[in-house]
């Protein structure tokens, strides 16, 4: 593995809390696929972890509620032929999923009023455009 997977700031996925499961994968690899367990499933017990700050943990539990099974979030990877690359992919995917789920909500939009001059100019241009189009009709030709 290529070291700790940083979620955000100084918080990273603890290797001791990661549960790995391997199985045969479909997809690229030919006969190699039939003999190696290259598909990776990475599980992380979000409900019981102590490595995340409590606020992040609450946010992640709320955002990933429909994806959790008994408080455990699972990520699968089987894109690559090698188990090692699939392990890397799964770990990076889990770290980015937790980073996104534990991110603070965006600041609410501050409502602003449209200046009266801009609104009046828009209506004036609209009226002018309508007059131009009305002038194109062939009603007065006779």
PDB file of C-alpha atoms in Angstrom, residues 59-140:
ATOM      1  CA  UNK A  59     -22.187  14.413   9.053  1.00  0.00           C
ATOM      2  CA  UNK A  60     -20.882  11.298   7.302  1.00  0.00           C
ATOM      3  CA  UNK A  61     -23.386   9.034   9.078  1.00  0.00           C
ATOM      4  CA  UNK A  62     -26.228  11.347   8.029  1.00  0.00           C
ATOM      5  CA  UNK A  63     -25.122  11.712   4.398  1.00  0.00           C
ATOM      6  CA  UNK A  64     -24.251   8.044   3.874  1.00  0.00           C
ATOM      7  CA  UNK A  65     -27.249   6.662   5.797  1.00  0.00           C
ATOM      8  CA  UNK A  66     -28.777   4.943   2.752  1.00  0.00           C
ATOM      9  CA  UNK A  67     -25.420   3.350   1.888  1.00  0.00           C
ATOM     10  CA  UNK A  68     -24.539   1.996   5.335  1.00  0.00           C
ATOM     11  CA  UNK A  69     -25.185  -1.574   6.496  1.00  0.00           C
ATOM     12  CA  UNK A  70     -25.033  -1.732  10.311  1.00  0.00           C
ATOM     13  CA  UNK A  71     -22.863   1.399  10.319  1.00  0.00           C
ATOM     14  CA  UNK A  72     -20.356  -0.061   7.840  1.00  0.00           C
ATOM     15  CA  UNK A  73     -19.625   1.566   4.481  1.00  0.00           C
ATOM     16  CA  UNK A  74     -18.279  -0.698   1.716  1.00  0.00           C
ATOM     17  CA  UNK A  75     -16.455   0.181  -1.513  1.00  0.00           C
ATOM     18  CA  UNK A  76     -15.694  -2.233  -4.359  1.00  0.00           C
ATOM     19  CA  UNK A  77     -13.027  -2.083  -7.042  1.00  0.00           C
ATOM     20  CA  UNK A  78     -12.459  -4.517  -9.896  1.00  0.00           C
ATOM     21  CA  UNK A  79     -11.322  -2.316 -12.781  1.00  0.00           C
ATOM     22  CA  UNK A  80      -7.724  -3.514 -12.858  1.00  0.00           C
ATOM     23  CA  UNK A  81      -6.165  -6.919 -13.422  1.00  0.00           C
ATOM     24  CA  UNK A  82      -3.987  -6.742 -10.324  1.00  0.00           C
ATOM     25  CA  UNK A  83      -5.280  -6.970  -6.782  1.00  0.00           C
ATOM     26  CA  UNK A  84      -2.758  -4.357  -5.650  1.00  0.00           C
ATOM     27  CA  UNK A  85      -4.084  -1.697  -8.061  1.00  0.00           C
ATOM     28  CA  UNK A  86      -7.656  -2.546  -7.076  1.00  0.00           C
ATOM     29  CA  UNK A  87      -6.680  -2.118  -3.411  1.00  0.00           C
ATOM     30  CA  UNK A  88      -5.261   1.321  -4.211  1.00  0.00           C
ATOM     31  CA  UNK A  89      -8.391   2.272  -6.160  1.00  0.00           C
ATOM     32  CA  UNK A  90     -10.745   1.117  -3.383  1.00  0.00           C
ATOM     33  CA  UNK A  91      -8.807   2.960  -0.662  1.00  0.00           C
ATOM     34  CA  UNK A  92      -8.688   6.207  -2.642  1.00  0.00           C
ATOM     35  CA  UNK A  93     -12.396   5.871  -3.452  1.00  0.00           C
ATOM     36  CA  UNK A  94     -13.274   5.344   0.221  1.00  0.00           C
ATOM     37  CA  UNK A  95     -11.147   8.309   1.313  1.00  0.00           C
ATOM     38  CA  UNK A  96     -12.794  10.619  -1.233  1.00  0.00           C
ATOM     39  CA  UNK A  97     -16.258   9.317  -0.283  1.00  0.00           C
ATOM     40  CA  UNK A  98     -15.610  10.075   3.394  1.00  0.00           C
ATOM     41  CA  UNK A  99     -14.101  13.470   2.558  1.00  0.00           C
ATOM     42  CA  UNK A 100     -17.187  14.433   0.563  1.00  0.00           C
ATOM     43  CA  UNK A 101     -19.606  13.060   3.172  1.00  0.00           C
ATOM     44  CA  UNK A 102     -17.898  14.764   6.113  1.00  0.00           C
ATOM     45  CA  UNK A 103     -17.491  18.144   4.386  1.00  0.00           C
ATOM     46  CA  UNK A 104     -19.330  21.044   5.975  1.00  0.00           C
ATOM     47  CA  UNK A 105     -22.507  22.164   4.224  1.00  0.00           C
ATOM     48  CA  UNK A 106     -22.107  25.093   1.826  1.00  0.00           C
ATOM     49  CA  UNK A 107     -22.823  28.557   3.156  1.00  0.00           C
ATOM     50  CA  UNK A 108     -26.384  29.627   2.440  1.00  0.00           C
ATOM     51  CA  UNK A 109     -26.853  32.027  -0.447  1.00  0.00           C
ATOM     52  CA  UNK A 110     -27.315  35.612   0.607  1.00  0.00           C
ATOM     53  CA  UNK A 111     -30.371  37.036  -1.108  1.00  0.00           C
ATOM     54  CA  UNK A 112     -29.738  40.219  -3.070  1.00  0.00           C
ATOM     55  CA  UNK A 113     -32.094  42.577  -4.861  1.00  0.00           C
ATOM     56  CA  UNK A 114     -31.758  43.328  -8.536  1.00  0.00           C
ATOM     57  CA  UNK A 115     -31.097  47.069  -8.947  1.00  0.00           C
ATOM     58  CA  UNK A 116     -34.058  48.976 -10.357  1.00  0.00           C
ATOM     59  CA  UNK A 117     -32.016  50.414 -13.234  1.00  0.00           C
ATOM     60  CA  UNK A 118     -31.050  46.969 -14.505  1.00  0.00           C
ATOM     61  CA  UNK A 119     -34.640  45.773 -14.404  1.00  0.00           C
ATOM     62  CA  UNK A 120     -35.905  48.888 -16.210  1.00  0.00           C
ATOM     63  CA  UNK A 121     -33.238  48.515 -18.917  1.00  0.00           C
ATOM     64  CA  UNK A 122     -34.196  44.851 -19.419  1.00  0.00           C
ATOM     65  CA  UNK A 123     -37.877  45.755 -19.826  1.00  0.00           C
ATOM     66  CA  UNK A 124     -37.029  48.633 -22.201  1.00  0.00           C
ATOM     67  CA  UNK A 125     -34.892  46.356 -24.416  1.00  0.00           C
ATOM     68  CA  UNK A 126     -37.630  43.727 -24.352  1.00  0.00           C
ATOM     69  CA  UNK A 127     -40.218  46.271 -25.482  1.00  0.00           C
ATOM     70  CA  UNK A 128     -37.880  47.490 -28.255  1.00  0.00           C
ATOM     71  CA  UNK A 129     -37.312  43.927 -29.464  1.00  0.00           C
ATOM     72  CA  UNK A 130     -41.081  43.294 -29.513  1.00  0.00           C
ATOM     73  CA  UNK A 131     -41.618  46.486 -31.576  1.00  0.00           C
ATOM     74  CA  UNK A 132     -38.943  45.319 -34.053  1.00  0.00           C
ATOM     75  CA  UNK A 133     -40.658  41.971 -34.474  1.00  0.00           C
ATOM     76  CA  UNK A 134     -44.103  43.558 -34.726  1.00  0.00           C
ATOM     77  CA  UNK A 135     -42.758  45.772 -37.527  1.00  0.00           C
ATOM     78  CA  UNK A 136     -41.889  42.682 -39.555  1.00  0.00           C
ATOM     79  CA  UNK A 137     -45.486  41.524 -39.932  1.00  0.00           C
ATOM     80  CA  UNK A 138     -46.954  41.966 -43.391  1.00  0.00           C
ATOM     81  CA  UNK A 139     -50.373  43.248 -42.303  1.00  0.00           C
ATOM     82  CA  UNK A 140     -49.971  46.764 -43.698  1.00  0.00           C
TER      83      UNK A 140
END
